[in-house]
Short mmCIF file of C-alpha atoms and ligand atoms in Angstrom, two decimals:
data_model
loop_
_atom_site.label_atom_id
_atom_site.label_comp_id
_atom_site.label_asym_id
_atom_site.label_seq_id
_atom_site.Cartn_x
_atom_site.Cartn_y
_atom_site.Cartn_z
CA MET A 272 10.12 129.78 150.68
CA GLY A 273 9.81 130.28 154.43
CA PRO A 274 11.35 128.61 157.48
CA HIS A 275 11.96 124.83 157.61
CA HIS A 276 11.45 124.52 153.86
CA PRO A 277 13.42 121.98 151.79
CA GLU A 278 14.27 124.65 149.18
CA CYS A 279 16.67 126.32 151.62
CA PRO A 280 19.89 128.38 151.41
CA GLU A 281 21.88 125.48 152.90
CA ARG A 282 21.51 123.66 149.58
CA LEU A 283 24.09 125.91 147.92
CA ALA A 284 26.38 125.69 150.97
CA ALA A 285 26.22 121.88 150.77
CA ILE A 286 27.30 122.03 147.13
CA ALA A 287 30.12 124.50 147.76
CA ASP A 288 31.38 122.52 150.77
CA ARG A 289 31.51 119.26 148.87
CA LEU A 290 33.22 120.81 145.82
CA ILE A 291 35.90 122.22 148.14
CA ALA A 292 36.29 119.04 150.19
CA SER A 293 36.63 116.94 147.03
CA GLY A 294 39.50 119.11 145.77
CA LEU A 295 37.55 119.76 142.57
CA ASP A 296 36.88 123.40 143.40
CA ALA A 297 40.50 124.31 142.68
CA TYR A 298 39.98 123.26 139.05
CA LEU A 299 36.88 125.41 138.52
CA GLU A 300 36.61 128.89 137.11
CA HIS A 301 34.08 130.88 139.17
CA HIS A 302 31.88 133.59 137.71
CA VAL A 303 29.43 135.87 139.50
CA ALA A 304 25.97 135.74 137.99
CA PRO A 305 24.62 139.04 136.67
CA ALA A 306 20.90 139.76 136.92
CA ALA A 307 18.98 138.83 133.80
CA THR A 308 17.55 141.90 132.09
CA ARG A 309 13.84 142.46 131.64
CA GLU A 310 14.32 141.96 127.90
CA GLN A 311 15.95 138.56 128.49
CA ILE A 312 13.20 137.47 130.91
CA ALA A 313 10.48 138.73 128.54
CA ARG A 314 11.66 136.32 125.82
CA VAL A 315 10.03 133.64 128.01
CA HIS A 316 7.53 135.27 130.38
CA GLY A 317 4.69 137.61 129.47
CA THR A 318 5.17 141.24 130.44
CA ARG A 319 1.97 141.10 132.48
CA TYR A 320 3.37 138.19 134.51
CA ILE A 321 6.67 140.02 135.04
CA ASP A 322 4.74 143.10 136.21
CA ASP A 323 2.55 141.03 138.55
CA VAL A 324 5.57 139.30 140.13
CA GLU A 325 7.34 142.63 140.63
CA ALA A 326 4.20 144.12 142.18
CA ALA A 327 3.87 141.13 144.54
CA SER A 328 7.46 141.37 145.85
CA PRO A 329 7.08 142.27 149.56
CA GLU A 330 9.07 144.78 151.62
CA SER A 331 8.98 142.36 154.54
CA GLY A 332 7.66 138.88 155.24
CA LEU A 333 6.45 136.49 152.56
CA ALA A 334 4.11 136.97 149.62
CA TYR A 335 2.71 133.79 148.05
CA LEU A 336 2.42 133.56 144.25
CA ASP A 337 1.07 129.99 144.53
CA PRO A 338 0.59 127.72 147.57
CA ASP A 339 4.16 126.36 147.06
CA THR A 340 5.90 129.49 145.86
CA ALA A 341 6.68 132.47 148.03
CA LEU A 342 8.63 135.69 147.63
CA ASN A 343 10.59 137.29 150.44
CA PRO A 344 12.14 140.75 149.92
CA HIS A 345 15.22 139.16 148.25
CA THR A 346 13.64 136.38 146.20
CA LEU A 347 12.97 138.36 143.06
CA ASP A 348 16.57 139.56 142.93
CA ALA A 349 17.78 135.97 143.42
CA ALA A 350 15.48 134.76 140.63
CA ARG A 351 16.85 137.44 138.27
CA HIS A 352 20.42 136.37 139.05
CA ALA A 353 19.54 132.68 138.69
CA ALA A 354 18.31 133.35 135.16
CA GLY A 355 21.28 135.65 134.53
CA ALA A 356 23.66 132.85 135.51
CA VAL A 357 22.35 130.68 132.69
CA VAL A 358 22.48 133.61 130.25
CA LYS A 359 26.10 134.33 131.18
CA ALA A 360 27.05 130.65 131.01
CA VAL A 361 25.53 130.47 127.52
CA ASP A 362 27.58 133.53 126.51
CA LEU A 363 30.77 131.94 127.89
CA ALA A 364 30.04 128.63 126.17
CA MET A 365 29.31 130.33 122.84
CA ALA A 366 32.52 132.37 123.11
CA GLY A 367 34.45 129.17 123.77
CA ALA A 368 35.69 130.57 127.07
CA CYS A 369 34.02 127.80 129.10
CA LYS A 370 32.57 125.03 126.95
CA THR A 371 30.82 123.55 129.99
CA ALA A 372 29.34 125.25 133.03
CA PHE A 373 27.30 124.51 136.12
CA CYS A 374 25.06 127.25 137.54
CA ALA A 375 24.69 126.84 141.32
CA VAL A 376 21.52 128.88 141.67
CA ARG A 377 18.32 129.22 143.65
CA PRO A 378 15.38 129.46 143.27
CA PRO A 379 14.86 126.68 140.70
CA GLY A 380 12.98 127.42 137.49
CA HIS A 381 11.57 124.50 135.52
CA HIS A 382 8.02 124.61 136.97
CA ALA A 383 7.57 128.29 136.05
CA GLU A 384 5.28 128.55 133.04
CA ARG A 385 5.08 131.48 130.66
CA GLY A 386 2.53 133.19 132.88
CA ARG A 387 2.52 131.26 136.16
CA ALA A 388 4.81 130.70 139.16
CA MET A 389 4.72 127.15 140.53
CA GLY A 390 6.65 124.66 142.63
CA PHE A 391 9.25 127.04 144.20
CA CYS A 392 9.93 128.49 140.70
CA ILE A 393 9.44 132.12 139.62
CA TYR A 394 11.42 132.61 136.40
CA ASN A 395 12.27 129.67 134.16
CA SER A 396 16.04 130.14 134.07
CA ILE A 397 16.86 127.32 131.66
CA ALA A 398 14.19 128.56 129.25
CA ILE A 399 15.56 132.11 129.44
CA GLY A 400 19.01 130.69 128.64
CA ALA A 401 17.65 128.75 125.67
CA ARG A 402 15.86 131.76 124.18
CA HIS A 403 18.99 133.87 124.75
CA ALA A 404 21.07 131.32 122.84
CA CYS A 405 18.71 131.63 119.88
CA ALA A 406 18.14 135.40 120.02
CA ALA A 407 21.65 136.60 120.88
CA HIS A 408 23.76 133.89 119.25
CA GLY A 409 21.56 132.84 116.35
CA LEU A 410 21.27 129.19 117.33
CA GLU A 411 18.51 127.23 115.64
CA ARG A 412 18.56 124.01 117.67
CA VAL A 413 18.94 123.93 121.46
CA ALA A 414 18.29 120.80 123.53
CA ILE A 415 16.99 121.04 127.09
CA VAL A 416 17.60 117.91 129.14
CA ASP A 417 15.67 117.64 132.42
CA PHE A 418 16.51 114.87 134.90
CA ASP A 419 14.85 116.47 137.93
CA VAL A 420 12.50 113.98 139.60
CA HIS A 421 9.56 116.32 138.91
CA HIS A 422 8.26 116.93 135.39
CA GLY A 423 9.38 120.29 133.98
CA ASN A 424 5.88 121.46 133.16
CA GLY A 425 6.98 125.07 132.84
CA THR A 426 9.64 124.34 130.24
CA GLU A 427 7.14 122.20 128.34
CA ASP A 428 4.54 124.98 128.45
CA ILE A 429 7.04 127.52 127.12
CA PHE A 430 8.49 125.48 124.25
CA THR A 431 5.58 123.40 122.97
CA GLY A 432 5.40 124.26 119.28
CA ASP A 433 8.83 125.94 119.20
CA PRO A 434 11.00 124.21 116.55
CA HIS A 435 14.19 125.67 118.03
CA VAL A 436 14.06 123.64 121.26
CA LEU A 437 14.02 119.90 121.88
CA MET A 438 13.09 118.89 125.43
CA VAL A 439 13.91 115.43 126.76
CA SER A 440 13.03 114.52 130.32
CA THR A 441 12.65 111.78 132.89
CA PHE A 442 10.57 112.17 136.03
CA GLN A 443 8.69 110.13 138.58
CA TYR A 444 5.02 109.57 137.82
CA PRO A 445 2.72 109.90 139.65
CA LEU A 446 4.25 112.88 141.44
CA TYR A 447 3.87 116.65 141.47
CA PRO A 448 3.01 118.40 139.12
CA TYR A 449 1.19 115.35 137.68
CA SER A 450 1.91 116.40 134.09
CA GLY A 451 4.09 114.95 131.36
CA LEU A 452 2.21 111.82 130.35
CA ASP A 453 1.43 113.19 126.92
CA ASN A 454 4.07 114.34 124.47
CA PRO A 455 2.43 117.47 123.04
CA SER A 456 4.87 117.72 120.12
CA PRO A 457 7.52 115.52 118.49
CA LEU A 458 10.13 117.74 120.17
CA MET A 459 8.89 116.83 123.69
CA VAL A 460 10.24 113.49 124.82
CA ASN A 461 8.76 112.81 128.26
CA VAL A 462 9.71 109.54 129.92
CA PRO A 463 7.81 108.88 133.16
CA LEU A 464 9.43 106.48 135.64
CA ALA A 465 7.43 104.47 138.18
CA PRO A 466 8.05 105.09 141.90
CA GLY A 467 10.89 102.85 143.06
CA SER A 468 12.74 103.00 139.73
CA GLY A 469 16.52 103.19 139.99
CA GLY A 470 19.61 103.50 137.84
CA ALA A 471 18.74 100.62 135.50
CA GLU A 472 15.36 102.11 134.53
CA PHE A 473 16.82 105.63 134.26
CA ARG A 474 19.73 104.54 132.07
CA ALA A 475 17.39 102.56 129.82
CA ALA A 476 15.18 105.64 129.38
CA VAL A 477 18.19 107.77 128.48
CA ALA A 478 19.65 105.20 126.08
CA ASP A 479 16.37 104.21 124.41
CA ARG A 480 14.51 107.54 124.30
CA TRP A 481 16.78 110.53 124.89
CA LEU A 482 19.90 109.63 122.94
CA PRO A 483 18.12 108.74 119.66
CA ALA A 484 16.06 111.97 119.87
CA LEU A 485 19.19 114.02 120.54
CA ALA A 486 21.09 112.32 117.70
CA ASP A 487 18.22 113.13 115.29
CA TYR A 488 17.93 116.74 116.43
CA LYS A 489 21.67 117.53 116.39
CA PRO A 490 21.53 120.31 119.02
CA GLN A 491 24.02 123.19 118.73
CA LEU A 492 23.94 123.61 122.53
CA ILE A 493 22.79 121.38 125.38
CA LEU A 494 21.19 122.88 128.48
CA ILE A 495 20.50 120.74 131.53
CA SER A 496 17.76 121.30 134.09
CA ALA A 497 19.83 119.52 136.71
CA GLY A 498 17.65 118.46 139.59
CA PHE A 499 19.14 115.92 141.95
CA ASP A 500 15.93 114.96 143.76
CA ALA A 501 15.75 111.59 141.99
CA HIS A 502 18.57 110.54 144.34
CA ARG A 503 17.72 107.57 146.57
CA GLU A 504 18.24 109.70 149.70
CA ASP A 505 15.96 112.54 148.63
CA PRO A 506 12.94 113.07 150.89
CA LEU A 507 10.61 114.53 148.25
CA ALA A 508 10.32 111.56 145.88
CA ASN A 509 10.82 107.82 145.47
CA LEU A 510 13.40 107.18 142.76
CA LYS A 511 16.72 105.54 143.56
CA LEU A 512 19.44 107.21 141.53
CA THR A 513 22.97 107.48 142.88
CA GLU A 514 25.97 109.72 142.21
CA ALA A 515 27.18 107.12 139.67
CA ASP A 516 23.99 107.57 137.64
CA TYR A 517 24.45 111.35 137.53
CA ALA A 518 28.08 110.90 136.42
CA TRP A 519 27.00 108.42 133.75
CA VAL A 520 24.27 110.61 132.25
CA THR A 521 26.63 113.59 132.23
CA ARG A 522 29.19 111.59 130.24
CA GLU A 523 26.55 110.42 127.77
CA LEU A 524 25.32 113.98 127.24
CA LEU A 525 28.86 115.29 126.84
CA GLN A 526 29.37 112.81 124.04
CA VAL A 527 26.33 114.28 122.26
CA ALA A 528 27.62 117.79 122.93
CA ARG A 529 31.03 116.94 121.48
CA GLU A 530 29.48 115.38 118.40
CA HIS A 531 26.98 118.13 117.56
CA ALA A 532 27.52 121.20 119.77
CA GLU A 533 31.29 121.74 119.79
CA GLY A 534 31.24 120.45 123.37
CA ARG A 535 28.94 123.22 124.64
CA MET A 536 26.87 122.18 127.65
CA VAL A 537 25.40 124.40 130.38
CA SER A 538 23.79 122.86 133.45
CA SER A 539 21.64 124.70 135.98
CA LEU A 540 20.50 123.53 139.39
CA GLU A 541 16.82 122.71 139.84
CA GLY A 542 15.80 120.44 142.77
CA GLY A 543 17.72 118.23 145.19
CA TYR A 544 16.79 118.39 148.86
CA ALA A 545 18.87 115.80 150.72
CA LEU A 546 21.80 118.07 151.49
CA SER A 547 24.59 115.48 151.63
CA ALA A 548 23.34 113.61 148.57
CA LEU A 549 22.94 116.92 146.72
CA GLY A 550 26.55 117.92 147.43
CA ARG A 551 27.90 114.52 146.40
CA SER A 552 25.77 114.31 143.26
CA VAL A 553 26.64 117.81 142.03
CA THR A 554 30.32 117.08 142.65
CA GLU A 555 30.23 113.98 140.43
CA HIS A 556 28.23 115.88 137.78
CA VAL A 557 30.70 118.78 137.82
CA ARG A 558 33.70 116.39 137.80
CA GLU A 559 32.45 115.05 134.45
CA LEU A 560 31.75 118.57 133.14
CA VAL A 561 35.29 119.65 134.02
CA THR A 562 36.93 116.68 132.31
CA GLY A 563 34.52 116.98 129.37
ZN1 ZN B 878 12.25 118.56 141.56
#
C-alpha cells in the first residue's frame, strides 16, 4: 500500500515470529498457497472488475484503485495467492486432511465488493473460499464470521440475498466503512459495537446474536474473516479486545463447527496493525484451532 503504511509486510513476520517463539509452530502443518484461478475469483467478482484490476497492475510504482487501495507490481499476485490460500484450506478441510486452518495472508479481502476495491482489499478471499465450498464441494450452508473491527461491507455486498451463506459480524461503529447498521437480509447479522467497547460487550454480542443465528443455520463449514484490529493496542480503532477474547471466540466457534460442520473451520487474516498484539492474538487463535 506504499511506504509507512499499517498494512505492511512486517505483519506476517510478526505472526510467524510469535508462532515460533511460542513453540506452537512445531505443531502446525504448513502449506504453500496456490494462486486462485480466474474461474474461482469470478465466482465472486465480475469479469469486468477482474479485467480492470489486471489492466491497472503497474510495472513499477503504485497504481491506486481507490484512495486507500494501491497495487504495486506484486500486489495482484499476492491477492491471487491470498484467495488461493482460502480455497486450498477449504479443500483440505473438506478432505478431512486439516479440519481447521489459518491462512496468514495479505492483502486482506473483506472490504472488496463484487465490483469494487476498497480499504486495502482487492479480492474478497473469504468470499471466494465460501463460493468454492459450494461450487466444488456441494455445500449448501456456509457461515462467514467476521470479527475484524471494520464492517465487512464487501462480504455483505457479495452475499446479500444468497441463501447459501450466513454472515455474522461485530465491528466498531462509527468507523470506516460506515456501513453495517442495517441487516439487509435475515442471513446478515451485523452487531455494531460502540467505541470503547471491550471483551464484555464483544462476548455478549457473540453469545446473544451470533451463536443463536449459527445454531439455527447449522453451517456445514465455518469461515472466519479474522481481523485482529479490535485489539486494545491497535492504532486504527478504539475497541479493547485482548488475546483472551480471541481465544474465547475461537473456542465458541469450534463448538459450533463440531456440532454442525464436522469440526471444519477455516480462518483467514484480515486486519490487525499493532504488530506485537497481532502476533500474540493470532498465536492464541491458532492455539485453539490446533487443539480444536
Ligand atoms: Zn479492519
